[in-house]
Coordinates of C-alpha atoms and ligand atoms in Angstrom, one line a residue:
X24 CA -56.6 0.9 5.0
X25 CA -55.4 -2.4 5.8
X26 CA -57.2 -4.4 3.5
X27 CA -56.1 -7.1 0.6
X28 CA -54.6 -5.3 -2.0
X29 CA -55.4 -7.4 -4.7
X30 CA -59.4 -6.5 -3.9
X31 CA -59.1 -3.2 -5.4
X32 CA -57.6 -4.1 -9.1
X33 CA -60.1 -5.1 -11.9
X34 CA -58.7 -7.0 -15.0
X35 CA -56.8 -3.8 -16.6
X36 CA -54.9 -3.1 -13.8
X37 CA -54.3 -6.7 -12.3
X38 CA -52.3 -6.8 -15.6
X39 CA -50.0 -3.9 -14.6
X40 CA -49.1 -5.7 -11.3
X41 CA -48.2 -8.6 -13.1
X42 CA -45.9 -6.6 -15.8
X43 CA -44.1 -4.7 -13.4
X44 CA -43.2 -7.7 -11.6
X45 CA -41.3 -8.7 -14.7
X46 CA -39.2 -6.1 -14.6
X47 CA -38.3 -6.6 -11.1
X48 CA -37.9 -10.3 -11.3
X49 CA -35.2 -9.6 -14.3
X50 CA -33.6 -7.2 -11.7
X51 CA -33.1 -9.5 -9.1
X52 CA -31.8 -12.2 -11.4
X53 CA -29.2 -9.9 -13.0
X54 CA -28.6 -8.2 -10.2
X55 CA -26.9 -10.2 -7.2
X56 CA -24.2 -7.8 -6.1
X57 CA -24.4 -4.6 -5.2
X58 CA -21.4 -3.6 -7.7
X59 CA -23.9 -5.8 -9.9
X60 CA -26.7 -3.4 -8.9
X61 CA -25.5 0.2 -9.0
X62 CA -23.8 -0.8 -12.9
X63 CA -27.7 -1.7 -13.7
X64 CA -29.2 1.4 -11.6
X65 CA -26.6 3.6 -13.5
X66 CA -27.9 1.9 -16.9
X67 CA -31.4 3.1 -16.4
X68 CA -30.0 6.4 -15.1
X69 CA -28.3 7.3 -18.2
X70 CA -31.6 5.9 -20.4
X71 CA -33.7 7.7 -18.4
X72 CA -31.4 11.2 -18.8
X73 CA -29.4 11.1 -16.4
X74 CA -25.9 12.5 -16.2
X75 CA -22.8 11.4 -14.3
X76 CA -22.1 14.2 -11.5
X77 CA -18.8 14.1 -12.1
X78 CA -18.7 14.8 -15.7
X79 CA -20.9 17.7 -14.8
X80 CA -18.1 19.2 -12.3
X81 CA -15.4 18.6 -14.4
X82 CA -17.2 20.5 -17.7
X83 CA -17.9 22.8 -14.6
X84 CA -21.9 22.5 -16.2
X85 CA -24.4 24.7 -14.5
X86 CA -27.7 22.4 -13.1
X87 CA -31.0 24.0 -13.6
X88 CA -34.4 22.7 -12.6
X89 CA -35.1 19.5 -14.4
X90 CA -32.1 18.6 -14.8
X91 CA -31.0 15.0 -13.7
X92 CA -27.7 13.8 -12.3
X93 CA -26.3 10.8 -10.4
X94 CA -23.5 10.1 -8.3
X95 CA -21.5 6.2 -8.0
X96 CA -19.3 6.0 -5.1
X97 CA -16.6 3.2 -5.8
X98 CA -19.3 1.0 -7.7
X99 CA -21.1 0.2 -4.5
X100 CA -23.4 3.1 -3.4
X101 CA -25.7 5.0 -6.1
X102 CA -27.4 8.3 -5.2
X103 CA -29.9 10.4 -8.7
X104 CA -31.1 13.6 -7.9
X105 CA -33.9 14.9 -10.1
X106 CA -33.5 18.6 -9.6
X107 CA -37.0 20.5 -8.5
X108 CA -38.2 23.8 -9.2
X109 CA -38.1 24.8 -5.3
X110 CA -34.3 25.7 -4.2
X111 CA -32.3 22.7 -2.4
X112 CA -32.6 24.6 0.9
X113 CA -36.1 24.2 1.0
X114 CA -35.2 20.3 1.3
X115 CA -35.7 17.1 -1.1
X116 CA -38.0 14.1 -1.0
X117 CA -35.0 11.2 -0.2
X118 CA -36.2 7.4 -1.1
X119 CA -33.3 5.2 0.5
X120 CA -33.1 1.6 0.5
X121 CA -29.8 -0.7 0.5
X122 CA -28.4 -3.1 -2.3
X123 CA -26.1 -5.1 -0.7
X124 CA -27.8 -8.1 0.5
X125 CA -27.3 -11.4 3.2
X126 CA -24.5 -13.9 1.4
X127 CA -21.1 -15.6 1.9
X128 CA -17.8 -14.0 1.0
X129 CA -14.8 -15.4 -0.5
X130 CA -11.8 -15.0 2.1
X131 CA -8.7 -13.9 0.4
X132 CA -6.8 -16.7 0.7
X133 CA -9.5 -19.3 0.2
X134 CA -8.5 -22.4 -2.1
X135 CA -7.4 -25.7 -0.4
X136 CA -7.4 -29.4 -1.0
X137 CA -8.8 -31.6 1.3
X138 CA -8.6 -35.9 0.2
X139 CA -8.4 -34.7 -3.4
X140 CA -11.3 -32.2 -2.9
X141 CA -11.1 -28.4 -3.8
X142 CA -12.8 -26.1 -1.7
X143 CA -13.1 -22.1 -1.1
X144 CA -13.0 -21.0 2.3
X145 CA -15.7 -18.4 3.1
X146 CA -16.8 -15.9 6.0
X147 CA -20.4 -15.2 6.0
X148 CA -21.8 -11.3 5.7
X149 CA -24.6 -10.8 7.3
X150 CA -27.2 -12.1 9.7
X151 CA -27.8 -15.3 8.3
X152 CA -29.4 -19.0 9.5
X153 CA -26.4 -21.0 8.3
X154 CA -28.0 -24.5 8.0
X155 CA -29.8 -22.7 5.2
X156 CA -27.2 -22.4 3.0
X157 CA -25.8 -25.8 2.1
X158 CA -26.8 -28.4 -0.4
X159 CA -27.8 -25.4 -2.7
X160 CA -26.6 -24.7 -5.9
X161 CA -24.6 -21.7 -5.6
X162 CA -23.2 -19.3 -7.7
X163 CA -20.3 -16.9 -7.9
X164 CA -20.3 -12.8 -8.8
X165 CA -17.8 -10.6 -7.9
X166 CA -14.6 -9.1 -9.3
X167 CA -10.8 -9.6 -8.9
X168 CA -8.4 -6.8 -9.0
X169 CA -5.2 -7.3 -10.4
X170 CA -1.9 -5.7 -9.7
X171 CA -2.3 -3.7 -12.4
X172 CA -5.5 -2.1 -11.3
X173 CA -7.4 -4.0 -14.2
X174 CA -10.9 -5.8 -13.4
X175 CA -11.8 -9.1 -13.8
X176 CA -16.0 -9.6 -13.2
X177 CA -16.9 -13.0 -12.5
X178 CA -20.4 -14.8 -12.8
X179 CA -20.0 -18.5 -12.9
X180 CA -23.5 -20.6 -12.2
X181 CA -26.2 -18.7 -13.3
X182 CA -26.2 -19.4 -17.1
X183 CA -27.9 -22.6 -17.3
X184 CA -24.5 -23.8 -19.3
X185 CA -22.7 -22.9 -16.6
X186 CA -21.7 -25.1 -13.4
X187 CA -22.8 -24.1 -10.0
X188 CA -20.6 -24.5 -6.8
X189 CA -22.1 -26.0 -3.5
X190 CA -21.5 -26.7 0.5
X191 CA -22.3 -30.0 1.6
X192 CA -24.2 -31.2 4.4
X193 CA -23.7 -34.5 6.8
X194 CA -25.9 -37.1 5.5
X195 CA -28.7 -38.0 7.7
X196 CA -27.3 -41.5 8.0
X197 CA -24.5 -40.4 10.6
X198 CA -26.4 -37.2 11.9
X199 CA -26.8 -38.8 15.4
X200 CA -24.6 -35.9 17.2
X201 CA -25.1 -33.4 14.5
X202 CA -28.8 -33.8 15.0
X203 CA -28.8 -33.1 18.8
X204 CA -26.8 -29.5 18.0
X205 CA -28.9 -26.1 19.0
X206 CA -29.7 -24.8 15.5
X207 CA -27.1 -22.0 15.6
X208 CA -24.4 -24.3 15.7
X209 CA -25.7 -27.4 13.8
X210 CA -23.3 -25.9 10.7
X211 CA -20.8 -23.1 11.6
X212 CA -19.1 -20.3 10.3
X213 CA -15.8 -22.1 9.3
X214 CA -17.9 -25.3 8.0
X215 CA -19.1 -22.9 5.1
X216 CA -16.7 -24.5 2.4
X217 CA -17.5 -23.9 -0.6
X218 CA -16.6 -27.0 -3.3
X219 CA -15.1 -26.9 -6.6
X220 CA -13.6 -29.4 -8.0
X221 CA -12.7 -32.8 -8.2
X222 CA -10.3 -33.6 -10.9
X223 CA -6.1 -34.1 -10.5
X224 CA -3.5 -33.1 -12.5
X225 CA -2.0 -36.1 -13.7
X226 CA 1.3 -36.2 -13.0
X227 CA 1.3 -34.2 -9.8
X228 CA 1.9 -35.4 -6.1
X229 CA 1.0 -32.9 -4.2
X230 CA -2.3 -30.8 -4.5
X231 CA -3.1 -32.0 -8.1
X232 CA -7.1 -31.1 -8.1
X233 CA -6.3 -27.3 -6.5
X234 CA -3.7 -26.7 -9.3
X235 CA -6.5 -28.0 -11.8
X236 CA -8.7 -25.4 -10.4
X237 CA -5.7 -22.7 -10.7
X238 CA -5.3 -23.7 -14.1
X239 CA -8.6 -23.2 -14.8
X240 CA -9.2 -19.7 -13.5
X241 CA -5.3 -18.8 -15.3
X242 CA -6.7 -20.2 -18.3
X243 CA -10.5 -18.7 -18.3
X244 CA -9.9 -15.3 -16.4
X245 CA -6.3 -14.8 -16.5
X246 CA -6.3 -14.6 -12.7
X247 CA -3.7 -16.3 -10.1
X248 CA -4.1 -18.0 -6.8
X249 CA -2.4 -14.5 -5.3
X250 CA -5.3 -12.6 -7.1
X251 CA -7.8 -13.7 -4.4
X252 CA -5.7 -11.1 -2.0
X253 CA -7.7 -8.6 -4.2
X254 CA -10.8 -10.1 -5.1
X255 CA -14.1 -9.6 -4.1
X256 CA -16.6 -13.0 -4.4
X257 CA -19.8 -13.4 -3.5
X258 CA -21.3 -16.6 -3.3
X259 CA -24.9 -16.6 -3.8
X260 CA -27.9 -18.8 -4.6
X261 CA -27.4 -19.5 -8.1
X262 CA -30.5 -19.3 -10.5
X263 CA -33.5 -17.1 -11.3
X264 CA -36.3 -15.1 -9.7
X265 CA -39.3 -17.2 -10.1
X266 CA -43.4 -17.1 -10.0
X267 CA -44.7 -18.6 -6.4
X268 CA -47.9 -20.0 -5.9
X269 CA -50.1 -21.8 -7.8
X270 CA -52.1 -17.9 -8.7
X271 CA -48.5 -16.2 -9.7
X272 CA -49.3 -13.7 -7.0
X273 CA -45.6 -13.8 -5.1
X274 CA -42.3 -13.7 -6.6
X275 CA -39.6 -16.3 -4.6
X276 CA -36.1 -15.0 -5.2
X277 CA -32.7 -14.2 -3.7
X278 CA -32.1 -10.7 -2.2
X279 CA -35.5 -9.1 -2.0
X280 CA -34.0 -7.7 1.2
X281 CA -33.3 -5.1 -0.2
X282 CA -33.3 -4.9 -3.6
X283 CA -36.9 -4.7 -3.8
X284 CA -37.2 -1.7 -2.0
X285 CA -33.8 -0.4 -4.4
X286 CA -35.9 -1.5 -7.7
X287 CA -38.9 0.3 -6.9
X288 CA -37.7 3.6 -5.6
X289 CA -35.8 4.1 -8.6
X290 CA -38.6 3.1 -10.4
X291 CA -40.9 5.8 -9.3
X292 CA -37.9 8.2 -9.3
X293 CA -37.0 7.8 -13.0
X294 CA -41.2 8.0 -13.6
X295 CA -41.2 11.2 -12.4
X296 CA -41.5 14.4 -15.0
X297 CA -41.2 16.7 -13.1
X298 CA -40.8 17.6 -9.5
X299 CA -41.2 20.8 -6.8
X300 CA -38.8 19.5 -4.9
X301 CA -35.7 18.0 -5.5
X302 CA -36.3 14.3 -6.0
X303 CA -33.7 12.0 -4.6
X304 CA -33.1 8.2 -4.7
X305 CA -30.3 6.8 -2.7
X306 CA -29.1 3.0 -2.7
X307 CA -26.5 2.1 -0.1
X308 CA -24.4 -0.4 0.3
X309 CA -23.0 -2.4 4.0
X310 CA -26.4 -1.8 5.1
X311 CA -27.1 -5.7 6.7
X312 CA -23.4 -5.3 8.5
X313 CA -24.1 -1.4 10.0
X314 CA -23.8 0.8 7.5
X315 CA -20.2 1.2 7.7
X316 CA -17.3 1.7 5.9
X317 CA -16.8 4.2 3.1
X318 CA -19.8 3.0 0.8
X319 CA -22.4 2.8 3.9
X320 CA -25.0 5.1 4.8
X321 CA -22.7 6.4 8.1
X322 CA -20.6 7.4 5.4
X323 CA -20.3 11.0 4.4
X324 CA -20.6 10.2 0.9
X325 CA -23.8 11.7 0.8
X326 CA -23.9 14.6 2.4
X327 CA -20.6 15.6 0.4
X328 CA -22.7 14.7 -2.4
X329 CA -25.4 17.3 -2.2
X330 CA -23.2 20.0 -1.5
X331 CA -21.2 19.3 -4.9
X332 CA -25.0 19.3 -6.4
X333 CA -25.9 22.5 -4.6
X334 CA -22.5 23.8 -6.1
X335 CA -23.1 22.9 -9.2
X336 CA -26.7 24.8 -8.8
X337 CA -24.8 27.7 -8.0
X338 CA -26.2 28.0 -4.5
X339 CA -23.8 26.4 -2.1
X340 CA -23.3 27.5 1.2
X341 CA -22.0 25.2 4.2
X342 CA -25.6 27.0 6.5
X343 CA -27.6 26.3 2.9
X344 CA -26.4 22.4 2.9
X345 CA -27.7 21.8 6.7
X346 CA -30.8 23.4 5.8
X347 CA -31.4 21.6 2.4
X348 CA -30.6 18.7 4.5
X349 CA -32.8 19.3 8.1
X350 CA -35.6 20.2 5.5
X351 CA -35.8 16.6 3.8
X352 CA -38.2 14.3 3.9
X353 CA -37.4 10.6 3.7
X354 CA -38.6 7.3 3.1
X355 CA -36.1 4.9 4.4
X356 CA -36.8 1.3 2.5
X357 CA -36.2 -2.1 4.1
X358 CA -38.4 -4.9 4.0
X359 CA -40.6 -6.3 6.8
X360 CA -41.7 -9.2 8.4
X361 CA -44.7 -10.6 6.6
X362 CA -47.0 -12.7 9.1
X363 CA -46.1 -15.9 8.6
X364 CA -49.3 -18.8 9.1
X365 CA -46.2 -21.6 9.5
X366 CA -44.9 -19.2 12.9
X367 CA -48.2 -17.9 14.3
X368 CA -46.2 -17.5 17.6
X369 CA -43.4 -14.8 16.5
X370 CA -45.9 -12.3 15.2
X371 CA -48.9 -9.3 16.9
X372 CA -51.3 -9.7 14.5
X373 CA -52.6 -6.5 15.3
X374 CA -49.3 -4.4 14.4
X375 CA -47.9 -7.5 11.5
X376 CA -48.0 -6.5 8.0
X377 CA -49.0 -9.0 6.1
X378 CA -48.3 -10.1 2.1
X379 CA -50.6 -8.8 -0.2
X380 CA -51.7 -5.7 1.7
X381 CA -49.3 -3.2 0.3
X382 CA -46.3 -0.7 1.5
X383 CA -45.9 -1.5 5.0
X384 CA -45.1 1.5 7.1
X385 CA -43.0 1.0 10.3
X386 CA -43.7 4.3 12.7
X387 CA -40.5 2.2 14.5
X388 CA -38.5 -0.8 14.4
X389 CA -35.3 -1.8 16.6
X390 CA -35.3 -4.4 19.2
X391 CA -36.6 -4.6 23.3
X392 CA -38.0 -1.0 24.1
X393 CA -37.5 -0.2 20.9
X394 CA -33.2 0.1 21.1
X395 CA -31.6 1.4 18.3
X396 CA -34.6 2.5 16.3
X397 CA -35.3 5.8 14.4
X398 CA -38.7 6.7 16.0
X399 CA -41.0 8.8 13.3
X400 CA -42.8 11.5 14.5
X401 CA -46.7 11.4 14.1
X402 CA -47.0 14.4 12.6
X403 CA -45.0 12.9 9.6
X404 CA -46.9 9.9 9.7
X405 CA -50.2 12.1 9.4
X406 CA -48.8 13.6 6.5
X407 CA -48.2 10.3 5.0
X408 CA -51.2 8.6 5.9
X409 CA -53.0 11.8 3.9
X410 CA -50.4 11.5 1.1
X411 CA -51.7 7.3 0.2
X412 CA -55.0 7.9 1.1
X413 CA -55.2 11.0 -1.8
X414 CA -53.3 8.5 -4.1
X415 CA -55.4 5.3 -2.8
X416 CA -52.0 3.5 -2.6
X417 CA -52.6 0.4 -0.4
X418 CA -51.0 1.2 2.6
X419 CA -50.4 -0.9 6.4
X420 CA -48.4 -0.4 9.2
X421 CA -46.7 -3.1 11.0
X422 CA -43.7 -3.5 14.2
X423 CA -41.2 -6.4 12.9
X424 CA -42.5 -8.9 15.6
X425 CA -43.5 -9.6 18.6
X426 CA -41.9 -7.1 21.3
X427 CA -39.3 -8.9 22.9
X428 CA -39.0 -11.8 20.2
X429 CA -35.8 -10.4 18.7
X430 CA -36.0 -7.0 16.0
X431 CA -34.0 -5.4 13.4
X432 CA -32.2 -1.8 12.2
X433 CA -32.4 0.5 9.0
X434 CA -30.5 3.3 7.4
X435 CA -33.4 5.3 8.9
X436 CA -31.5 6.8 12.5
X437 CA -28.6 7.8 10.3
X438 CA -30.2 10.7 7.9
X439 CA -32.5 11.2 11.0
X440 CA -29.6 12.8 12.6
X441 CA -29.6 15.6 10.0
X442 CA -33.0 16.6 12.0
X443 CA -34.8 15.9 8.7
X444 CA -38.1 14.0 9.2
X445 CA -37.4 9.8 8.1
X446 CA -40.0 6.9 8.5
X447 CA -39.1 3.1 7.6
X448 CA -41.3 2.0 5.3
X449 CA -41.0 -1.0 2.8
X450 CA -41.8 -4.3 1.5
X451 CA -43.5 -7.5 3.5
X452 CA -41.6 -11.0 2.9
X453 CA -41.3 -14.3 4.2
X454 CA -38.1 -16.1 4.6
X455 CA -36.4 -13.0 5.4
X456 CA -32.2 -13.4 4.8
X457 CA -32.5 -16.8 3.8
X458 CA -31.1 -17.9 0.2
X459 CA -34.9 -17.5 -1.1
X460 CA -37.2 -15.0 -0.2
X461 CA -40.8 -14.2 -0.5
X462 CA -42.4 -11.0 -1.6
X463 CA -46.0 -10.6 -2.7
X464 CA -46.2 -8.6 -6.5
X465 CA -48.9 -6.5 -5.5
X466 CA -47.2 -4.7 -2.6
X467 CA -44.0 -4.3 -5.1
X468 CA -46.7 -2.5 -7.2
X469 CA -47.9 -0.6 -4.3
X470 CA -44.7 0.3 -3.1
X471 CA -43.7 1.8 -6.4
X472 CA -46.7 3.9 -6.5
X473 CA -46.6 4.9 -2.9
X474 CA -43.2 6.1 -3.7
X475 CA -44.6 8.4 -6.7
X476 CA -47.0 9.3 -4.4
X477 CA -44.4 10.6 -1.5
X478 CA -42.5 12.4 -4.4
X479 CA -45.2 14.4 -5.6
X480 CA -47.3 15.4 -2.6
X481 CA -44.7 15.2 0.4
Ligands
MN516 MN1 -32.8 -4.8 4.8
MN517 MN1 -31.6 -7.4 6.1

């Protein structure tokens, strides 16, 4: 263990690295909300067999071993089970990871004009380095819900045809006080205005370039200015996933955190023929905020979801649910901290993962001595370690940082509490939340195959 990765592949297999990466990349690109990821994650479902759980209740269907179903709770929070031969009781193999990712948020009543400006007030979501986000182009994906219940989806900036939105930044020039500002306050929250057009309606007095923009969405999307009550806008880098490095060996895009963790469990769960055990993959949403709310992990959602499985296998009881439950296995997916040459200072080498050396296993995270983390046992970890090594999936282990420098939570303390056994493992970056991030293609290869690997052997 903990060796270079990319060591290991000759030609052939070099190739598949580089080919899976594609399929990623495309995920990321299409994929920057998490309504935007559970529609693609139930896409592949349903190609890949599939069947909405609901359908099945309602036709009151009977599941078998085999058999494959997922679950979409209110467009946000995706959960497949791949049903094993073994009875749920006997508990499933879980991959989790989350899909909603660092950004700014439209508020809902956002558009003003300021000296014949017209801007979109926002309220960040997220732990997020605000002086990274302005003078980028930006995009926006999201819905708004009418009155009538009917959707309107939204993508404006990431067609190359399309134009792209922005937040400005004080020139250098007259930066004399901005310049002296402690970084956390050299742009703040309410300074995160978004801007959108220039151009007046002739003929008006007041407000003329806001009611250009209003006639613009009216006329385009059919929405009003009261419409952003009900909308949901994220505003996001705007543009593609792209090669980085002069090799082609990293990918730099927005939202690796933690859709690359989201991509390749679901890609080794749809790979998967046939399983002993029930064979879960479970993408959650609110993760970066606390996992709250109805479409987080501390929701019930779950849970209530593999009883209506277990139901539909004919072998539901409320003692057979906690047991299927303490019985699982988990791999809880977030990315890491990749050691970072630029910030030698913030970074154990000893206990850093680093890019290019392959799934990353954290035994624990959280921050201080060790607050807030979920803790895995090292007779789990044992069992892992056995489970790469048999595979020879490139495997390290790594804290986030330096004790004491700071730290970070996962999903992994909340399915811990069903006394099943849950380890965070994942994916090394760079630039960790900011609008691009860094993630080596190798260890999204290994990940995927370390994920097979746990759904086979664990
Ligand atoms: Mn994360
Ligand atoms: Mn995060």
């Amino acid at each position: 263990m903990r060796e270079n990765a990319w060591k290991k592949y000759d030609e052939q297999s070099m190739k598949k690295v580089f080919e899976f990466s594609e399929g990623y990349k495309k995920f990321i690109s299409d994929c920057k909300t998490e309504r935007e990821c559970v529609d693609e994650a139930v896409r592949m479902a349903k190609s890949h067999g599939y069947k909405d759980l609901e359908e099945v209740i309602r036709n009151q269907e009977i599941l078998q071993p085999g058999d494959k179903v997922y679950a979409n709770n209110m467009g946000k929070t995706i959960v497949l089970f791949h049903i094993g031969k073994q009875p749920l009781e006997m508990g499933m193999n879980i991959l989790g990871a989350h899909i909603d990712s660092p950004r700014l948020d439209i508020k809902q009543n956002p558009l003003y004009e300021e000296c014949e400006l017209a801007l979109l007030d926002t309220h960040y979501y997220g732990g997020i380095k605000k002086y990274q986000w302005v003078t980028l182009p930006l995009a926006l994906h999201g819905v708004f819900v009418k009155k009538d219940g009917s959707i309107v989806n939204i993508n404006i900036g990431e067609d190359e045809n399309d134009p792209v939105v922005g937040i400005s930044d004080l020139l250098v020039h007259l930066s004399a006080d901005q310049m002296q500002k402690k970084a956390s306050v050299v742009i703040e929250g309410e300074d995160l205005n978004v801007t959108v057009g220039s151009i007046p309606v002739k003929g008006e007095e007041k407000e003329a370039v806001k009611k250009n923009i209003l006639a613009l969405l009216q006329e385009k999307y059919g929405v009003e200015e009261d419409d952003f009550i009900s909308a949901e806008i994220e505003v996001v880098p705007a543009g593609k996933a792209r090669d980085y490095g002069l090799d082609r060996s990293m990918i730099i895009g927005y939202g690796h955190d933690d859709r690359v963790c989201s991509y390749t469990s679901l890609m080794a769960l749809l790979e998967m023929e046939e399983c002993e055990k029930t064979s879960v993959c479970l993408l959650v949403d609110k993760e970066e905020i606390g996992s709250v709310g109805a479409t987080g992990m501390q929701s019930l959602f779950f849970e209530n979801t593999v009883a209506e499985v277990m139901d539909r296998y004919q072998d539901y009881s409320e003692l057979k649910l906690r047991r299927a439950l303490k019985n699982s296995k988990m791999l809880s997916s977030d990315v890491s901290a990749g050691f970072d040459p630029n910030y030698p200072s913030a970074f154990e080498k000893k206990n850093t993962a680093f890019l290019g050396y392959g799934i990353v296993f954290n035994k624990y995270t959280g921050s201080r001595g060790k607050g807030g983390c979920n803790d895995a046992n090292a007779e789990y970890m044992a069992e892992l370690r056995n489970i790469m090594e048999k595979e020879k999936v490139a495997y390290q282990t790594a804290e986030l940082g330096k004790v004491d420098q700071g730290g970070g939570g996962t999903i992994a303390y909340i399915l811990a509490q069903y006394d099943m056994q849950v380890i965070d493992c994942g994916v090394a970056l760079h630039n960790m939340h900011a609008p691009w991030e860094i993630a080596s293609k190798v260890d999204i290869y290994e990940a995927t195959r370390g994920y097979v690997a746990f759904l086979k052997h664990a």
